[in-house]
Amino acid sequence: METVQISVTVNGKLYERSVEPRHLLSDFLRHDLGLTGTHVGCEHGVCGMCTILLDGQTARSCLTFAVQADGATISTVESLGTPQHMHPLQAAFWEKHGLQCGYCTPAMLLTAKELLDANPNPTREEIREAMSANLCRCTGYQTIVDAVESAASAMQGGA
């Protein structure tokens, strides 16, 4: 099988690998790099579970070939924080019960990060609009919106 050499920076670490041209980025992250925080749901780009940040913009990793990410900078949920040092978004999701079953949480966190990076003080409607890109099967959008709003306040020095 033909392979292509790629070079990507994932969560601040440079990786150089040979991949098959049709190898999905979600599979590359999960299976080749062991970054299992990126979840796969529908595999059609509809549910948003595979959301990552590709050069700072959200992208569906199940719709992206790994070779398309050659030279890119990727952030997965593993880049945000640790249980001992949570990112304000992670802390807010925990505090506001935005986690529920947790399957959509990595995608929600990265979508919220993109939103807050571009708009540090979004309205609740802007948060709802941004988060609508990801499906939560637990239907807990209210607590997710509360968490993003709380994180935005905390990141600006609020309580």
Tab-separated table of N, CA and C in Angstrom:
chain	number	residue	atom	x	y	z
A	1	MET	N	0.850	-1.182	0.000
A	1	MET	CA	0.000	0.000	0.000
A	1	MET	C	0.888	1.234	0.000
A	2	GLU	N	0.527	2.168	-0.834
A	2	GLU	CA	1.252	3.435	-0.912
A	2	GLU	C	1.092	4.206	0.401
A	3	THR	N	2.159	4.858	0.825
A	3	THR	CA	2.077	5.720	2.000
A	3	THR	C	2.653	7.087	1.658
A	4	VAL	N	2.267	8.050	2.445
A	4	VAL	CA	2.712	9.427	2.268
A	4	VAL	C	3.287	9.893	3.598
A	5	GLN	N	4.415	10.550	3.544
A	5	GLN	CA	5.038	11.097	4.741
A	5	GLN	C	4.344	12.405	5.108
A	6	ILE	N	3.922	12.516	6.358
A	6	ILE	CA	3.326	13.768	6.824
A	6	ILE	C	4.045	14.229	8.083
A	7	SER	N	3.920	15.510	8.317
A	7	SER	CA	4.488	16.140	9.505
A	7	SER	C	3.406	17.051	10.097
A	8	VAL	N	2.994	16.768	11.318
A	8	VAL	CA	1.964	17.578	11.973
A	8	VAL	C	2.394	17.877	13.397
A	9	THR	N	1.979	19.020	13.868
A	9	THR	CA	2.201	19.378	15.267
A	9	THR	C	0.881	19.198	15.992
A	10	VAL	N	0.872	18.263	16.931
A	10	VAL	CA	-0.344	17.956	17.674
A	10	VAL	C	-0.103	18.261	19.148
A	11	ASN	N	-0.912	19.160	19.669
A	11	ASN	CA	-0.810	19.568	21.070
A	11	ASN	C	0.610	20.001	21.420
A	12	GLY	N	1.243	20.687	20.469
A	12	GLY	CA	2.567	21.237	20.688
A	12	GLY	C	3.721	20.300	20.415
A	13	LYS	N	3.438	19.058	20.008
A	13	LYS	CA	4.496	18.085	19.743
A	13	LYS	C	4.499	17.738	18.253
A	14	LEU	N	5.687	17.759	17.657
A	14	LEU	CA	5.824	17.451	16.234
A	14	LEU	C	5.826	15.934	16.033
A	15	TYR	N	5.007	15.478	15.093
A	15	TYR	CA	4.959	14.055	14.714
A	15	TYR	C	5.235	13.952	13.223
A	16	GLU	N	6.070	12.996	12.859
A	16	GLU	CA	6.324	12.683	11.447
A	16	GLU	C	5.994	11.216	11.272
A	17	ARG	N	5.078	10.937	10.353
A	17	ARG	CA	4.604	9.569	10.158
A	17	ARG	C	4.349	9.316	8.675
A	18	SER	N	4.368	8.054	8.297
A	18	SER	CA	3.923	7.622	6.980
A	18	SER	C	2.508	7.097	7.128
A	19	VAL	N	1.607	7.618	6.304
A	19	VAL	CA	0.207	7.207	6.390
A	19	VAL	C	-0.308	6.871	4.997
A	20	GLU	N	-1.312	6.025	4.967
A	20	GLU	CA	-1.984	5.748	3.707
A	20	GLU	C	-2.768	6.997	3.307
A	21	PRO	N	-2.865	7.280	2.015
A	21	PRO	CA	-3.538	8.516	1.584
A	21	PRO	C	-4.978	8.643	2.064
A	22	ARG	N	-5.671	7.524	2.287
A	22	ARG	CA	-7.083	7.592	2.707
A	22	ARG	C	-7.255	7.405	4.220
A	23	HIS	N	-6.167	7.483	4.965
A	23	HIS	CA	-6.233	7.335	6.421
A	23	HIS	C	-6.879	8.582	7.013
A	24	LEU	N	-7.968	8.397	7.744
A	24	LEU	CA	-8.689	9.543	8.310
A	24	LEU	C	-7.894	10.178	9.445
A	25	LEU	N	-8.040	11.483	9.570
A	25	LEU	CA	-7.344	12.198	10.643
A	25	LEU	C	-7.814	11.706	12.007
A	26	SER	N	-9.097	11.412	12.153
A	26	SER	CA	-9.596	10.893	13.439
A	26	SER	C	-8.899	9.575	13.791
A	27	ASP	N	-8.718	8.702	12.820
A	27	ASP	CA	-8.024	7.435	13.078
A	27	ASP	C	-6.543	7.675	13.367
A	28	PHE	N	-5.956	8.619	12.659
A	28	PHE	CA	-4.550	8.956	12.906
A	28	PHE	C	-4.361	9.430	14.351
A	29	LEU	N	-5.235	10.326	14.795
A	29	LEU	CA	-5.113	10.855	16.158
A	29	LEU	C	-5.362	9.767	17.198
A	30	ARG	N	-6.432	9.003	17.006
A	30	ARG	CA	-6.815	7.998	18.004
A	30	ARG	C	-5.890	6.778	17.990
A	31	HIS	N	-5.658	6.220	16.822
A	31	HIS	CA	-4.952	4.942	16.752
A	31	HIS	C	-3.436	5.088	16.599
A	32	ASP	N	-3.011	6.046	15.797
A	32	ASP	CA	-1.571	6.193	15.577
A	32	ASP	C	-0.901	6.963	16.715
A	33	LEU	N	-1.581	8.005	17.220
A	33	LEU	CA	-0.967	8.825	18.264
A	33	LEU	C	-1.514	8.511	19.660
A	34	GLY	N	-2.569	7.716	19.744
A	34	GLY	CA	-3.128	7.337	21.046
A	34	GLY	C	-3.886	8.449	21.741
A	35	LEU	N	-4.344	9.441	20.986
A	35	LEU	CA	-5.090	10.561	21.561
A	35	LEU	C	-6.580	10.251	21.445
A	36	THR	N	-7.078	9.480	22.378
A	36	THR	CA	-8.433	8.951	22.296
A	36	THR	C	-9.502	9.936	22.772
A	37	GLY	N	-9.103	11.133	23.138
A	37	GLY	CA	-10.096	12.138	23.506
A	37	GLY	C	-10.932	12.581	22.325
A	38	THR	N	-10.419	12.432	21.129
A	38	THR	CA	-11.193	12.730	19.926
A	38	THR	C	-12.121	11.553	19.678
A	39	HIS	N	-13.406	11.787	19.818
A	39	HIS	CA	-14.379	10.707	19.644
A	39	HIS	C	-14.893	10.664	18.215
A	40	VAL	N	-15.400	9.506	17.847
A	40	VAL	CA	-15.994	9.321	16.528
A	40	VAL	C	-17.431	8.877	16.744
A	41	GLY	N	-18.350	9.595	16.111
A	41	GLY	CA	-19.770	9.258	16.258
A	41	GLY	C	-20.338	8.738	14.957
A	42	CYS	N	-20.848	9.657	14.158
A	42	CYS	CA	-21.574	9.263	12.944
A	42	CYS	C	-20.657	8.919	11.776
A	43	GLU	N	-19.426	9.383	11.803
A	43	GLU	CA	-18.459	9.202	10.713
A	43	GLU	C	-18.929	9.844	9.409
A	44	HIS	N	-19.829	10.816	9.509
A	44	HIS	CA	-20.305	11.553	8.339
A	44	HIS	C	-20.216	13.062	8.556
A	45	GLY	N	-19.600	13.482	9.662
A	45	GLY	CA	-19.439	14.898	9.931
A	45	GLY	C	-20.695	15.589	10.432
A	46	VAL	N	-21.714	14.840	10.767
A	46	VAL	CA	-22.977	15.446	11.189
A	46	VAL	C	-23.004	15.707	12.692
A	47	CYS	N	-22.533	14.750	13.479
A	47	CYS	CA	-22.696	14.848	14.939
A	47	CYS	C	-21.653	15.752	15.604
A	48	GLY	N	-20.493	15.916	14.992
A	48	GLY	CA	-19.466	16.795	15.539
A	48	GLY	C	-18.578	16.171	16.609
A	49	MET	N	-18.778	14.912	16.931
A	49	MET	CA	-17.995	14.285	18.006
A	49	MET	C	-16.495	14.291	17.726
A	50	CYS	N	-16.116	14.308	16.470
A	50	CYS	CA	-14.698	14.214	16.079
A	50	CYS	C	-14.036	15.580	15.943
A	51	THR	N	-14.679	16.608	16.470
A	51	THR	CA	-14.173	17.976	16.310
A	51	THR	C	-12.803	18.149	16.952
A	52	ILE	N	-11.921	18.756	16.198
A	52	ILE	CA	-10.590	19.134	16.673
A	52	ILE	C	-10.343	20.581	16.231
A	53	LEU	N	-9.255	21.161	16.661
A	53	LEU	CA	-8.847	22.467	16.149
A	53	LEU	C	-7.703	22.238	15.179
A	54	LEU	N	-7.928	22.620	13.930
A	54	LEU	CA	-6.937	22.484	12.865
A	54	LEU	C	-6.505	23.898	12.498
A	55	ASP	N	-5.283	24.232	12.850
A	55	ASP	CA	-4.782	25.599	12.683
A	55	ASP	C	-5.737	26.607	13.330
A	56	GLY	N	-6.245	26.244	14.504
A	56	GLY	CA	-7.066	27.148	15.293
A	56	GLY	C	-8.542	27.165	14.947
A	57	GLN	N	-8.944	26.442	13.917
A	57	GLN	CA	-10.339	26.421	13.496
A	57	GLN	C	-10.921	25.024	13.723
A	58	THR	N	-12.165	24.953	14.155
A	58	THR	CA	-12.758	23.634	14.331
A	58	THR	C	-12.841	22.918	12.992
A	59	ALA	N	-12.623	21.620	13.054
A	59	ALA	CA	-12.693	20.780	11.855
A	59	ALA	C	-13.188	19.405	12.265
A	60	ARG	N	-13.883	18.763	11.362
A	60	ARG	CA	-14.355	17.396	11.589
A	60	ARG	C	-13.235	16.440	11.172
A	61	SER	N	-12.621	15.794	12.135
A	61	SER	CA	-11.490	14.924	11.816
A	61	SER	C	-11.918	13.639	11.114
A	62	CYS	N	-13.223	13.306	11.179
A	62	CYS	CA	-13.688	12.107	10.462
A	62	CYS	C	-13.913	12.399	8.988
A	63	LEU	N	-13.873	13.665	8.604
A	63	LEU	CA	-14.041	14.047	7.200
A	63	LEU	C	-12.740	14.538	6.594
A	64	THR	N	-11.668	14.465	7.354
A	64	THR	CA	-10.375	14.991	6.920
A	64	THR	C	-9.388	13.845	6.827
A	65	PHE	N	-8.692	13.754	5.719
A	65	PHE	CA	-7.633	12.766	5.608
A	65	PHE	C	-6.399	13.287	6.346
A	66	ALA	N	-5.659	12.382	6.932
A	66	ALA	CA	-4.445	12.774	7.662
A	66	ALA	C	-3.482	13.527	6.747
A	67	VAL	N	-3.403	13.146	5.490
A	67	VAL	CA	-2.487	13.830	4.570
A	67	VAL	C	-2.884	15.289	4.355
A	68	GLN	N	-4.159	15.601	4.529
A	68	GLN	CA	-4.604	16.989	4.388
A	68	GLN	C	-4.102	17.853	5.534
A	69	ALA	N	-3.717	17.226	6.627
A	69	ALA	CA	-3.231	17.966	7.790
A	69	ALA	C	-1.710	18.140	7.764
A	70	ASP	N	-1.069	17.676	6.716
A	70	ASP	CA	0.386	17.806	6.625
A	70	ASP	C	0.791	19.270	6.801
A	71	GLY	N	1.683	19.509	7.745
A	71	GLY	CA	2.173	20.863	8.015
A	71	GLY	C	1.287	21.670	8.954
A	72	ALA	N	0.180	21.096	9.383
A	72	ALA	CA	-0.782	21.831	10.203
A	72	ALA	C	-0.464	21.706	11.693
A	73	THR	N	-1.107	22.579	12.430
A	73	THR	CA	-1.072	22.528	13.889
A	73	THR	C	-2.454	22.086	14.357
A	74	ILE	N	-2.475	21.025	15.142
A	74	ILE	CA	-3.732	20.435	15.603
A	74	ILE	C	-3.784	20.495	17.123
A	75	SER	N	-4.959	20.842	17.620
A	75	SER	CA	-5.191	20.767	19.063
A	75	SER	C	-6.348	19.806	19.300
A	76	THR	N	-6.142	18.868	20.202
A	76	THR	CA	-7.205	17.967	20.628
A	76	THR	C	-7.571	18.333	22.061
A	77	VAL	N	-8.580	17.670	22.584
A	77	VAL	CA	-9.010	17.973	23.950
A	77	VAL	C	-7.882	17.738	24.956
A	78	GLU	N	-6.961	16.850	24.631
A	78	GLU	CA	-5.846	16.586	25.534
A	78	GLU	C	-4.953	17.812	25.718
A	79	SER	N	-5.086	18.807	24.836
A	79	SER	CA	-4.246	20.010	24.934
A	79	SER	C	-4.762	21.003	25.969
A	80	LEU	N	-5.988	20.829	26.415
A	80	LEU	CA	-6.590	21.866	27.259
A	80	LEU	C	-6.042	21.911	28.680
A	81	GLY	N	-6.025	20.805	29.342
A	81	GLY	CA	-5.580	20.820	30.727
A	81	GLY	C	-5.502	19.416	31.281
A	82	THR	N	-5.171	19.342	32.534
A	82	THR	CA	-5.059	18.052	33.219
A	82	THR	C	-6.052	18.043	34.374
A	83	PRO	N	-6.331	16.888	34.950
A	83	PRO	CA	-7.228	16.881	36.120
A	83	PRO	C	-6.720	17.764	37.259
A	84	GLN	N	-5.420	17.925	37.361
A	84	GLN	CA	-4.857	18.773	38.412
A	84	GLN	C	-4.858	20.253	38.021
A	85	HIS	N	-4.788	20.538	36.742
A	85	HIS	CA	-4.740	21.916	36.250
A	85	HIS	C	-5.699	22.060	35.063
A	86	MET	N	-6.977	22.113	35.370
A	86	MET	CA	-7.982	22.178	34.313
A	86	MET	C	-7.999	23.547	33.642
A	87	HIS	N	-8.280	23.518	32.359
A	87	HIS	CA	-8.561	24.746	31.605
A	87	HIS	C	-9.857	25.329	32.180
A	88	PRO	N	-10.037	26.647	32.161
A	88	PRO	CA	-11.285	27.234	32.681
A	88	PRO	C	-12.543	26.615	32.067
A	89	LEU	N	-12.480	26.219	30.808
A	89	LEU	CA	-13.648	25.565	30.203
A	89	LEU	C	-13.918	24.213	30.859
A	90	GLN	N	-12.879	23.433	31.082
A	90	GLN	CA	-13.056	22.135	31.736
A	90	GLN	C	-13.603	22.316	33.143
A	91	ALA	N	-13.062	23.298	33.858
A	91	ALA	CA	-13.530	23.548	35.221
A	91	ALA	C	-15.002	23.969	35.215
A	92	ALA	N	-15.381	24.810	34.263
A	92	ALA	CA	-16.769	25.275	34.190
A	92	ALA	C	-17.717	24.130	33.805
A	93	PHE	N	-17.301	23.268	32.890
A	93	PHE	CA	-18.145	22.111	32.532
A	93	PHE	C	-18.347	21.221	33.751
A	94	TRP	N	-17.312	21.057	34.546
A	94	TRP	CA	-17.407	20.238	35.762
A	94	TRP	C	-18.323	20.908	36.784
A	95	GLU	N	-18.113	22.205	36.990
A	95	GLU	CA	-18.884	22.924	38.001
A	95	GLU	C	-20.363	23.076	37.628
A	96	LYS	N	-20.642	23.267	36.350
A	96	LYS	CA	-22.022	23.511	35.896
A	96	LYS	C	-22.714	22.239	35.406
A	97	HIS	N	-22.098	21.114	35.601
A	97	HIS	CA	-22.667	19.823	35.190
A	97	HIS	C	-22.916	19.765	33.681
A	98	GLY	N	-21.983	20.303	32.925
A	98	GLY	CA	-22.091	20.268	31.467
A	98	GLY	C	-21.550	18.988	30.862
A	99	LEU	N	-21.156	18.047	31.689
A	99	LEU	CA	-20.512	16.824	31.195
A	99	LEU	C	-21.510	15.736	30.808
A	100	GLN	N	-22.447	15.449	31.646
A	100	GLN	CA	-23.414	14.364	31.461
A	100	GLN	C	-22.724	13.061	31.079
A	101	CYS	N	-23.048	12.449	29.947
A	101	CYS	CA	-22.392	11.163	29.640
A	101	CYS	C	-20.949	11.384	29.213
A	102	GLY	N	-20.633	12.577	28.744
A	102	GLY	CA	-19.261	12.928	28.412
A	102	GLY	C	-18.825	12.638	26.993
A	103	TYR	N	-19.661	11.949	26.215
A	103	TYR	CA	-19.200	11.578	24.875
A	103	TYR	C	-18.989	12.801	23.986
A	104	CYS	N	-19.847	13.799	24.089
A	104	CYS	CA	-19.720	14.987	23.255
A	104	CYS	C	-18.787	16.031	23.868
A	105	THR	N	-18.383	15.833	25.103
A	105	THR	CA	-17.648	16.865	25.832
A	105	THR	C	-16.367	17.331	25.131
A	106	PRO	N	-15.507	16.438	24.616
A	106	PRO	CA	-14.309	16.950	23.932
A	106	PRO	C	-14.642	17.894	22.781
A	107	ALA	N	-15.641	17.545	21.992
A	107	ALA	CA	-16.035	18.405	20.872
A	107	ALA	C	-16.635	19.712	21.379
A	108	MET	N	-17.448	19.628	22.428
A	108	MET	CA	-18.033	20.845	22.994
A	108	MET	C	-16.944	21.771	23.525
A	109	LEU	N	-15.958	21.202	24.213
A	109	LEU	CA	-14.883	22.025	24.779
A	109	LEU	C	-14.089	22.732	23.683
A	110	LEU	N	-13.752	22.014	22.622
A	110	LEU	CA	-12.954	22.630	21.555
A	110	LEU	C	-13.773	23.643	20.764
A	111	THR	N	-15.053	23.377	20.595
A	111	THR	CA	-15.922	24.352	19.927
A	111	THR	C	-16.045	25.610	20.784
A	112	ALA	N	-16.182	25.421	22.078
A	112	ALA	CA	-16.259	26.568	22.988
A	112	ALA	C	-14.940	27.333	23.006
A	113	LYS	N	-13.836	26.632	22.938
A	113	LYS	CA	-12.526	27.303	22.909
A	113	LYS	C	-12.404	28.184	21.668
A	114	GLU	N	-12.800	27.632	20.526
A	114	GLU	CA	-12.765	28.437	19.297
A	114	GLU	C	-13.642	29.681	19.455
A	115	LEU	N	-14.834	29.502	20.018
A	115	LEU	CA	-15.743	30.640	20.217
A	115	LEU	C	-15.111	31.691	21.116
A	116	LEU	N	-14.597	31.259	22.277
A	116	LEU	CA	-14.059	32.230	23.242
A	116	LEU	C	-12.754	32.850	22.768
A	117	ASP	N	-11.991	32.144	21.955
A	117	ASP	CA	-10.782	32.742	21.370
A	117	ASP	C	-11.165	33.898	20.439
A	118	ALA	N	-12.261	33.731	19.710
A	118	ALA	CA	-12.702	34.766	18.759
A	118	ALA	C	-13.578	35.822	19.413
A	119	ASN	N	-14.323	35.412	20.429
A	119	ASN	CA	-15.291	36.306	21.070
A	119	ASN	C	-15.285	36.015	22.572
A	120	PRO	N	-14.440	36.706	23.324
A	120	PRO	CA	-14.295	36.400	24.757
A	120	PRO	C	-15.545	36.676	25.593
A	121	ASN	N	-16.490	37.414	25.069
A	121	ASN	CA	-17.690	37.761	25.842
A	121	ASN	C	-18.956	37.493	25.021
A	122	PRO	N	-19.209	36.238	24.673
A	122	PRO	CA	-20.377	35.956	23.819
A	122	PRO	C	-21.685	36.043	24.591
A	123	THR	N	-22.739	36.325	23.865
A	123	THR	CA	-24.078	36.275	24.464
A	123	THR	C	-24.498	34.801	24.558
A	124	ARG	N	-25.554	34.551	25.328
A	124	ARG	CA	-26.057	33.171	25.419
A	124	ARG	C	-26.506	32.675	24.041
A	125	GLU	N	-27.076	33.557	23.241
A	125	GLU	CA	-27.504	33.160	21.900
A	125	GLU	C	-26.295	32.807	21.025
A	126	GLU	N	-25.215	33.566	21.142
A	126	GLU	CA	-24.004	33.243	20.371
A	126	GLU	C	-23.409	31.916	20.836
A	127	ILE	N	-23.469	31.641	22.132
A	127	ILE	CA	-22.983	30.356	22.649
A	127	ILE	C	-23.847	29.233	22.089
A	128	ARG	N	-25.167	29.401	22.140
A	128	ARG	CA	-26.073	28.369	21.608
A	128	ARG	C	-25.787	28.109	20.127
A	129	GLU	N	-25.595	29.170	19.376
A	129	GLU	CA	-25.331	29.034	17.941
A	129	GLU	C	-24.032	28.255	17.706
A	130	ALA	N	-22.985	28.603	18.429
A	130	ALA	CA	-21.699	27.914	18.250
A	130	ALA	C	-21.802	26.444	18.653
A	131	MET	N	-22.446	26.188	19.779
A	131	MET	CA	-22.508	24.820	20.291
A	131	MET	C	-23.456	23.944	19.475
A	132	SER	N	-24.303	24.560	18.668
A	132	SER	CA	-25.242	23.769	17.865
A	132	SER	C	-24.532	22.934	16.803
A	133	ALA	N	-23.259	23.164	16.615
A	133	ALA	CA	-22.495	22.362	15.652
A	133	ALA	C	-22.239	20.942	16.158
A	134	ASN	N	-22.507	20.717	17.440
A	134	ASN	CA	-22.260	19.397	18.037
A	134	ASN	C	-23.554	18.865	18.655
A	135	LEU	N	-23.802	17.603	18.451
A	135	LEU	CA	-24.987	16.982	19.027
A	135	LEU	C	-24.674	16.432	20.409
A	136	CYS	N	-25.577	16.732	21.349
A	136	CYS	CA	-25.504	16.148	22.685
A	136	CYS	C	-26.706	15.217	22.804
A	137	ARG	N	-26.439	13.940	22.872
A	137	ARG	CA	-27.535	12.972	22.920
A	137	ARG	C	-28.220	12.959	24.281
A	138	CYS	N	-27.576	13.572	25.281
A	138	CYS	CA	-28.195	13.666	26.603
A	138	CYS	C	-29.129	14.870	26.672
A	139	THR	N	-29.134	15.688	25.626
A	139	THR	CA	-29.959	16.897	25.527
A	139	THR	C	-29.698	17.868	26.670
A	140	GLY	N	-28.453	17.977	27.071
A	140	GLY	CA	-28.115	18.854	28.177
A	140	GLY	C	-27.559	20.180	27.761
A	141	TYR	N	-28.106	20.760	26.732
A	141	TYR	CA	-27.538	21.994	26.208
A	141	TYR	C	-27.577	23.148	27.207
A	142	GLN	N	-28.585	23.183	28.065
A	142	GLN	CA	-28.695	24.297	29.004
A	142	GLN	C	-27.458	24.379	29.899
A	143	THR	N	-27.032	23.244	30.438
A	143	THR	CA	-25.868	23.259	31.329
A	143	THR	C	-24.576	23.500	30.547
A	144	ILE	N	-24.556	23.100	29.297
A	144	ILE	CA	-23.378	23.368	28.460
A	144	ILE	C	-23.272	24.875	28.191
A	145	VAL	N	-24.373	25.500	27.874
A	145	VAL	CA	-24.382	26.957	27.655
A	145	VAL	C	-23.997	27.666	28.951
A	146	ASP	N	-24.541	27.197	30.079
A	146	ASP	CA	-24.166	27.773	31.384
A	146	ASP	C	-22.659	27.653	31.612
A	147	ALA	N	-22.097	26.505	31.258
A	147	ALA	CA	-20.665	26.278	31.475
A	147	ALA	C	-19.812	27.202	30.607
A	148	VAL	N	-20.176	27.351	29.363
A	148	VAL	CA	-19.399	28.226	28.466
A	148	VAL	C	-19.508	29.673	28.940
A	149	GLU	N	-20.686	30.080	29.356
A	149	GLU	CA	-20.872	31.435	29.871
A	149	GLU	C	-20.021	31.651	31.131
A	150	SER	N	-20.006	30.657	32.014
A	150	SER	CA	-19.210	30.742	33.242
A	150	SER	C	-17.715	30.788	32.926
A	151	ALA	N	-17.284	29.974	31.974
A	151	ALA	CA	-15.860	29.967	31.590
A	151	ALA	C	-15.461	31.316	30.993
A	152	ALA	N	-16.333	31.878	30.176
A	152	ALA	CA	-16.029	33.187	29.579
A	152	ALA	C	-15.830	34.226	30.676
A	153	SER	N	-16.696	34.186	31.672
A	153	SER	CA	-16.573	35.130	32.788
A	153	SER	C	-15.277	34.885	33.556
A	154	ALA	N	-14.983	33.627	33.845
A	154	ALA	CA	-13.757	33.295	34.595
A	154	ALA	C	-12.501	33.699	33.825
A	155	MET	N	-12.529	33.515	32.512
A	155	MET	CA	-11.351	33.845	31.700
A	155	MET	C	-11.127	35.350	31.608
A	156	GLN	N	-12.178	36.117	31.947
A	156	GLN	CA	-12.041	37.577	31.957
A	156	GLN	C	-11.823	38.097	33.370
A	157	GLY	N	-11.591	37.168	34.285
A	157	GLY	CA	-11.305	37.572	35.653
A	157	GLY	C	-12.507	37.624	36.557
A	158	GLY	N	-13.676	37.218	36.038
A	158	GLY	CA	-14.885	37.193	36.852
A	158	GLY	C	-14.945	35.957	37.709
A	159	ALA	N	-16.003	35.835	38.450
A	159	ALA	CA	-16.161	34.672	39.328
A	159	ALA	C	-16.742	33.497	38.586
